[in-house]
mmCIF file of C-alpha atoms in Angstrom:
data_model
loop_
_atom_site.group_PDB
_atom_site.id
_atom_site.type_symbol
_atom_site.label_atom_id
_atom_site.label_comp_id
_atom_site.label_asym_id
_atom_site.label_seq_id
_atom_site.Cartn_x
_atom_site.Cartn_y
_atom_site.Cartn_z
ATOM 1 C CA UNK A 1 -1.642 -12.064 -13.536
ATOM 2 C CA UNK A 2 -5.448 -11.988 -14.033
ATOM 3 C CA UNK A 3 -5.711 -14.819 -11.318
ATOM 4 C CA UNK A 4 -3.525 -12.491 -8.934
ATOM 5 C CA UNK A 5 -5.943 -9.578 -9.629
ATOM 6 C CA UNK A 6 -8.860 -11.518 -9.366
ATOM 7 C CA UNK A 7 -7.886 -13.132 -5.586
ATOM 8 C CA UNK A 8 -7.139 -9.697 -4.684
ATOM 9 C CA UNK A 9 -9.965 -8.723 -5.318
ATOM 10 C CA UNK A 10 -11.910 -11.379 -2.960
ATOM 11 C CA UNK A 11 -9.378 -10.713 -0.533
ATOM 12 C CA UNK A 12 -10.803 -6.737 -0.529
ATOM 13 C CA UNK A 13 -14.036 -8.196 0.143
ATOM 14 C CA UNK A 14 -13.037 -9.878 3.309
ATOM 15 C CA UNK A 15 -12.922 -13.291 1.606
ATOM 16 C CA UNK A 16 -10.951 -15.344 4.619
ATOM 17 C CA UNK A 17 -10.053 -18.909 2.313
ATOM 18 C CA UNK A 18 -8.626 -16.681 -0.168
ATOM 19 C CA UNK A 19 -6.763 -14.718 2.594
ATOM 20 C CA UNK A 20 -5.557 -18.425 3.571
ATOM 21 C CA UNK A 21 -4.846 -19.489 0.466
ATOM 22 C CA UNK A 22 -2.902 -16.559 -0.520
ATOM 23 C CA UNK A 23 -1.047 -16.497 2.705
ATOM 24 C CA UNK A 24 -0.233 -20.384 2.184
ATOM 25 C CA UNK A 25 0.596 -19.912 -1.288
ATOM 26 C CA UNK A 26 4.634 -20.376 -1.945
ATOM 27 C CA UNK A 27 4.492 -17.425 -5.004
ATOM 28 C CA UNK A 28 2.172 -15.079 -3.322
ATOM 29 C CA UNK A 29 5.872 -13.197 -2.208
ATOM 30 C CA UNK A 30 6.379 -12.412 -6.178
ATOM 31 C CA UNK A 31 3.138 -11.489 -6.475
ATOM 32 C CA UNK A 32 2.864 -9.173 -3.777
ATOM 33 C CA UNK A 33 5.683 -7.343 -4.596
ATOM 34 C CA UNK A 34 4.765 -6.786 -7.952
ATOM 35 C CA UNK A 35 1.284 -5.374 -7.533
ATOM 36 C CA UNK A 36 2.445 -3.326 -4.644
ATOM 37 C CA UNK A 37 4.981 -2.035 -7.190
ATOM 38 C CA UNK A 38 2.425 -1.573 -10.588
ATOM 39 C CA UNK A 39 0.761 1.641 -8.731
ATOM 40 C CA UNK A 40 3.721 3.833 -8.085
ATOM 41 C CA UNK A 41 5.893 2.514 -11.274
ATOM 42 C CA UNK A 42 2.872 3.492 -13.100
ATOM 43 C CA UNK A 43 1.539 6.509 -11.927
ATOM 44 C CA UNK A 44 5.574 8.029 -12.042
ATOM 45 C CA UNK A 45 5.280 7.245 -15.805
ATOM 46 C CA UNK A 46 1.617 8.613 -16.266
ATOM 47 C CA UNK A 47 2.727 11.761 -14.016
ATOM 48 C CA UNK A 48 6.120 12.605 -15.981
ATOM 49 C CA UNK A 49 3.964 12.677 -19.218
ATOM 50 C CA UNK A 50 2.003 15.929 -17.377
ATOM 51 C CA UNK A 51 5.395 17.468 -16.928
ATOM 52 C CA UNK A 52 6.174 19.934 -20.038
ATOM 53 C CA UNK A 53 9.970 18.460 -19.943
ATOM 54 C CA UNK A 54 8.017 14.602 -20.585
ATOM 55 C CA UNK A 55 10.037 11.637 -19.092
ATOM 56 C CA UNK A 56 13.367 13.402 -18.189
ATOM 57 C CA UNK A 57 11.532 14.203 -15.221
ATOM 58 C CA UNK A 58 10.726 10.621 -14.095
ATOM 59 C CA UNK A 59 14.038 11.082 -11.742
ATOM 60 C CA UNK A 60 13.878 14.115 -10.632
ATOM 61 C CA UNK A 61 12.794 14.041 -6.416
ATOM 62 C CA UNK A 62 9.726 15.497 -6.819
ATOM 63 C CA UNK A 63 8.676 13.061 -9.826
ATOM 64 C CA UNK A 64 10.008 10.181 -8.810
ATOM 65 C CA UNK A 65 9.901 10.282 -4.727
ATOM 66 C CA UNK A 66 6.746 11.107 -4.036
ATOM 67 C CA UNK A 67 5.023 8.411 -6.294
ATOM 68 C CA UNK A 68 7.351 5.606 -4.350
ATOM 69 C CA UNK A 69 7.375 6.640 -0.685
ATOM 70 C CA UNK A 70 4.093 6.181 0.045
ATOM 71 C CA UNK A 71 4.339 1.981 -1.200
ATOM 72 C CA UNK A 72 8.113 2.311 0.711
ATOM 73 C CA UNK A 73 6.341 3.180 4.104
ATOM 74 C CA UNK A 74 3.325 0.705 3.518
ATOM 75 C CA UNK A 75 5.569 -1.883 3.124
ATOM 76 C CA UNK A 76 7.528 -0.572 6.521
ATOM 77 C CA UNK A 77 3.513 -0.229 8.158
ATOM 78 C CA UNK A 78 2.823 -4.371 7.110
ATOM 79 C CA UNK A 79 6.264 -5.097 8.544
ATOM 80 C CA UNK A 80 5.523 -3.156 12.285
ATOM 81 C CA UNK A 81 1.942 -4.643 12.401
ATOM 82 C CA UNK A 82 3.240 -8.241 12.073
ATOM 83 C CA UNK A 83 5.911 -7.742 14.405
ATOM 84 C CA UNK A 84 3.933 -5.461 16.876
ATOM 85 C CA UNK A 85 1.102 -8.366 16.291
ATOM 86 C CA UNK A 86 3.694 -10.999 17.631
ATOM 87 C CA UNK A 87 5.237 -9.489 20.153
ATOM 88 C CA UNK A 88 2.483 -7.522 21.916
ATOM 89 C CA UNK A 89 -0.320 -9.679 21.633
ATOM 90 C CA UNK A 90 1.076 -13.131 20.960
ATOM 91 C CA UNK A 91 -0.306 -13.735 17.490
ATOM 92 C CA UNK A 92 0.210 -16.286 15.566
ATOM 93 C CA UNK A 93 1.104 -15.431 12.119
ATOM 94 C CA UNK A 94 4.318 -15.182 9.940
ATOM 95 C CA UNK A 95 5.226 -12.288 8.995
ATOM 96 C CA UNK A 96 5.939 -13.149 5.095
ATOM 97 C CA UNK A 97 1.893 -14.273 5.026
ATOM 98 C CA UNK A 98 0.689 -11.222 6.546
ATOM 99 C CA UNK A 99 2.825 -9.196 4.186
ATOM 100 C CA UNK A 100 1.390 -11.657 1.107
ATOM 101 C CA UNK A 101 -2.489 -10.851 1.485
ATOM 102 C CA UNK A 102 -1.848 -7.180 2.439
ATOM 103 C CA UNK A 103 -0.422 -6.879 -0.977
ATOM 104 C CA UNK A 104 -2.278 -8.674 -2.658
ATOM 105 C CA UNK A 105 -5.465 -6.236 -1.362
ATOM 106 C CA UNK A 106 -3.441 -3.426 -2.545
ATOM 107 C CA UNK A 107 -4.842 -4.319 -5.753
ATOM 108 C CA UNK A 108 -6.846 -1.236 -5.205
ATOM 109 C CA UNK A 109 -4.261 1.301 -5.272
ATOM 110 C CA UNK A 110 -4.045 0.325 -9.588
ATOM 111 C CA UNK A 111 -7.242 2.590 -9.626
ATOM 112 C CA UNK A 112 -5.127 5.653 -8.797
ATOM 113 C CA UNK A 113 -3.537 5.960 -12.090
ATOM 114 C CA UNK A 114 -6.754 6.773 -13.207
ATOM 115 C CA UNK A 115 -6.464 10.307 -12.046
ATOM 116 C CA UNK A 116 -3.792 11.014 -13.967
ATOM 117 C CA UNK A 117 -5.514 9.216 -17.462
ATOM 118 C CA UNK A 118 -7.896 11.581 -17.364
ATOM 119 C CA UNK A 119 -5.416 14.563 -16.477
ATOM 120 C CA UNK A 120 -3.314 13.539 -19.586
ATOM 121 C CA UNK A 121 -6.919 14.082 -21.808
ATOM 122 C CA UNK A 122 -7.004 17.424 -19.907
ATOM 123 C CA UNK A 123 -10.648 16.882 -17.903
ATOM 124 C CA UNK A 124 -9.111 16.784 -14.374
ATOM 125 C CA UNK A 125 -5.968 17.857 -12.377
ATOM 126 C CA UNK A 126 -4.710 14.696 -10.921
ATOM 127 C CA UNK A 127 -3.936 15.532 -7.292
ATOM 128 C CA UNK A 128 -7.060 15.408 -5.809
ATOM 129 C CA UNK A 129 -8.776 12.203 -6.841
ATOM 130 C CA UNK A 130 -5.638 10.819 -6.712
ATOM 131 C CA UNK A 131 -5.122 11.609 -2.918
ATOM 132 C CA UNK A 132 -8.623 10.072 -2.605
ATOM 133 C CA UNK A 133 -8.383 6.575 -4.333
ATOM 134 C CA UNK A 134 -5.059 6.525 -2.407
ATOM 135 C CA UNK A 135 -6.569 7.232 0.931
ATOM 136 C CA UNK A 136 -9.329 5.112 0.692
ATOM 137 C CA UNK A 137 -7.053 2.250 -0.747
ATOM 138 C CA UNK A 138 -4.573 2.845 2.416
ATOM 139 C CA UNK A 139 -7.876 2.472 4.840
ATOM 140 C CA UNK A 140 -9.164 -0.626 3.127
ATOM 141 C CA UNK A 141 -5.887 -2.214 3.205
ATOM 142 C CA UNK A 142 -5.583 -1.718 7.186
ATOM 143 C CA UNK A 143 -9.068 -2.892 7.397
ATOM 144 C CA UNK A 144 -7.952 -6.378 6.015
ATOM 145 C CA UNK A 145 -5.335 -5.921 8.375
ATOM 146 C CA UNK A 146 -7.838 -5.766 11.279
ATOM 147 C CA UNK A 147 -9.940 -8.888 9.680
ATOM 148 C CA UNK A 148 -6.457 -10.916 9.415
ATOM 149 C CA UNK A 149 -5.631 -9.974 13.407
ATOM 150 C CA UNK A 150 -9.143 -10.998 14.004
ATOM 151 C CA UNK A 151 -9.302 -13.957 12.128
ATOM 152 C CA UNK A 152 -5.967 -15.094 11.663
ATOM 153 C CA UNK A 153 -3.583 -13.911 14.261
ATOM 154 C CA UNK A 154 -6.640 -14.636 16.981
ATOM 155 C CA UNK A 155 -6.050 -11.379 18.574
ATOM 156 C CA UNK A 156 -9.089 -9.863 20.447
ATOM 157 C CA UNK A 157 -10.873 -7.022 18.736
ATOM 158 C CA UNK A 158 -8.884 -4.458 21.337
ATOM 159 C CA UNK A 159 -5.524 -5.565 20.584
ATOM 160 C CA UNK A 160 -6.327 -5.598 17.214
ATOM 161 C CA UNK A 161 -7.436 -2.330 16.747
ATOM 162 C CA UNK A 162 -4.324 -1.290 18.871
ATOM 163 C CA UNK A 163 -2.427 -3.137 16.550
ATOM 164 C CA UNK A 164 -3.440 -1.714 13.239
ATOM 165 C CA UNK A 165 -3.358 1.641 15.021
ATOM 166 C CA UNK A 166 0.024 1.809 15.389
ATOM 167 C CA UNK A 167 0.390 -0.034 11.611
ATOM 168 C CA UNK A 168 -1.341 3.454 10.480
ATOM 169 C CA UNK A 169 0.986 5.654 12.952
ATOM 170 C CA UNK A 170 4.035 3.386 11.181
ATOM 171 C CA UNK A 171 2.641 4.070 7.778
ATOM 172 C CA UNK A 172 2.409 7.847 8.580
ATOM 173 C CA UNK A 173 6.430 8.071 10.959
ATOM 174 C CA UNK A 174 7.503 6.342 7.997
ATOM 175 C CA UNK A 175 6.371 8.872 4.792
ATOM 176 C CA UNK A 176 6.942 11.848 7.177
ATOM 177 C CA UNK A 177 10.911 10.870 7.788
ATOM 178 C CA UNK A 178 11.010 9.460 4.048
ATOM 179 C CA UNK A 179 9.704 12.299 2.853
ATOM 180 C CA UNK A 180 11.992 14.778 4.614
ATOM 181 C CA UNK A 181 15.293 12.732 3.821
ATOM 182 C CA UNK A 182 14.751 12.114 0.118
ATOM 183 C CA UNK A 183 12.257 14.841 -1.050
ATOM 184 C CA UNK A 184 12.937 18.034 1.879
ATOM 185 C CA UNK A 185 10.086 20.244 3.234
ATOM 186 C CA UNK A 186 8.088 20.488 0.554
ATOM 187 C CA UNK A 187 7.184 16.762 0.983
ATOM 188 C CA UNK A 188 3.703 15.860 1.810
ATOM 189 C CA UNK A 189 1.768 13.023 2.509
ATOM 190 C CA UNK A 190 -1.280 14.396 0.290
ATOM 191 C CA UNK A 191 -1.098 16.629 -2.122
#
């Protein structure tokens, strides 16, 4: 798991053999699903704790959904950059890879449960920091998107900036019509 972490990591910095290598790399899939999944998993645990009723309200929708949408629709944004990425502007790519190293940079998004750490030792309320190490997370993982179109997919810098713009419209269509099916109107993206 370290070694996952670690290769993440390069891969925030831009790091294009370990983008190859992870993209190449038969168990990257596991991976990538797995530390897309630590963030949300773990923050709904850190978050119930704040509640006064403790872990009975890990399943209640406004515990549980809004700590898993927000992976649910980047997973749906990865998908509609790849495909928009293939069909629009002929890049070549599968879509499994692409998925693979933009999970593996969401190795970033483990620093949000830090937010609620320090709301459980009563310094900070969580929401705020939280939003931000999730926002900046969510902008550094579609800016290894644009290096992958770039690099990778051999798309032009226009088309890929086209590309990851409508990966960020996705990301944002996605939480909005998650958000209002599972959670209602008091969903929002940021809190």
């Amino acid at each position: 798991m370290i070694d996952e972490i670690k290769d993440g990591i390069k891969i925030l910095k831009f790091d294009k053999p370990m983008m190859a290598a992870v993209a190449n790399r038969p168990s990257a899939k596991k991976w990538g699903f797995i530390i897309l999944a630590v963030p949300p998993i773990l923050n709904l645990l850190l978050s119930s704790m704040l509640f006064p009723s403790g872990f009975s309200s890990l399943f209640t929708r406004f515990a549980f959904w809004p700590m898993i949408i927000p992976s649910i629709a980047m997973v749906g944004a990865i998908f509609a950059m790849s495909y928009a990425g293939e069909r629009m502007f002929d890049s070549k790519h599968g879509h499994w890879s692409f998925f693979k190293v933009l999970a593996y940079s969401s190795v970033f998004l483990w620093l949000s449960a830090a937010p609620f750490i320090l709301a459980l030792t009563g310094l900070i309320h969580p929401s705020g920091l939280f939003d931000l190490i999730w926002l900046v997370g969510i902008v550094w993982m579609f800016a290894v998107a644009y290096h992958l179109f770039l690099d990778w997919g051999k798309l032009s810098q226009q088309n890929a900036v086209i590309t990851v713009i409508i990966g960020v419209v996705c990301y944002a269509v996605f939480q909005f019509i998650l958000g209002r099916i599972l959670i209602g109107d008091y969903y929002r993206m940021f809190y």
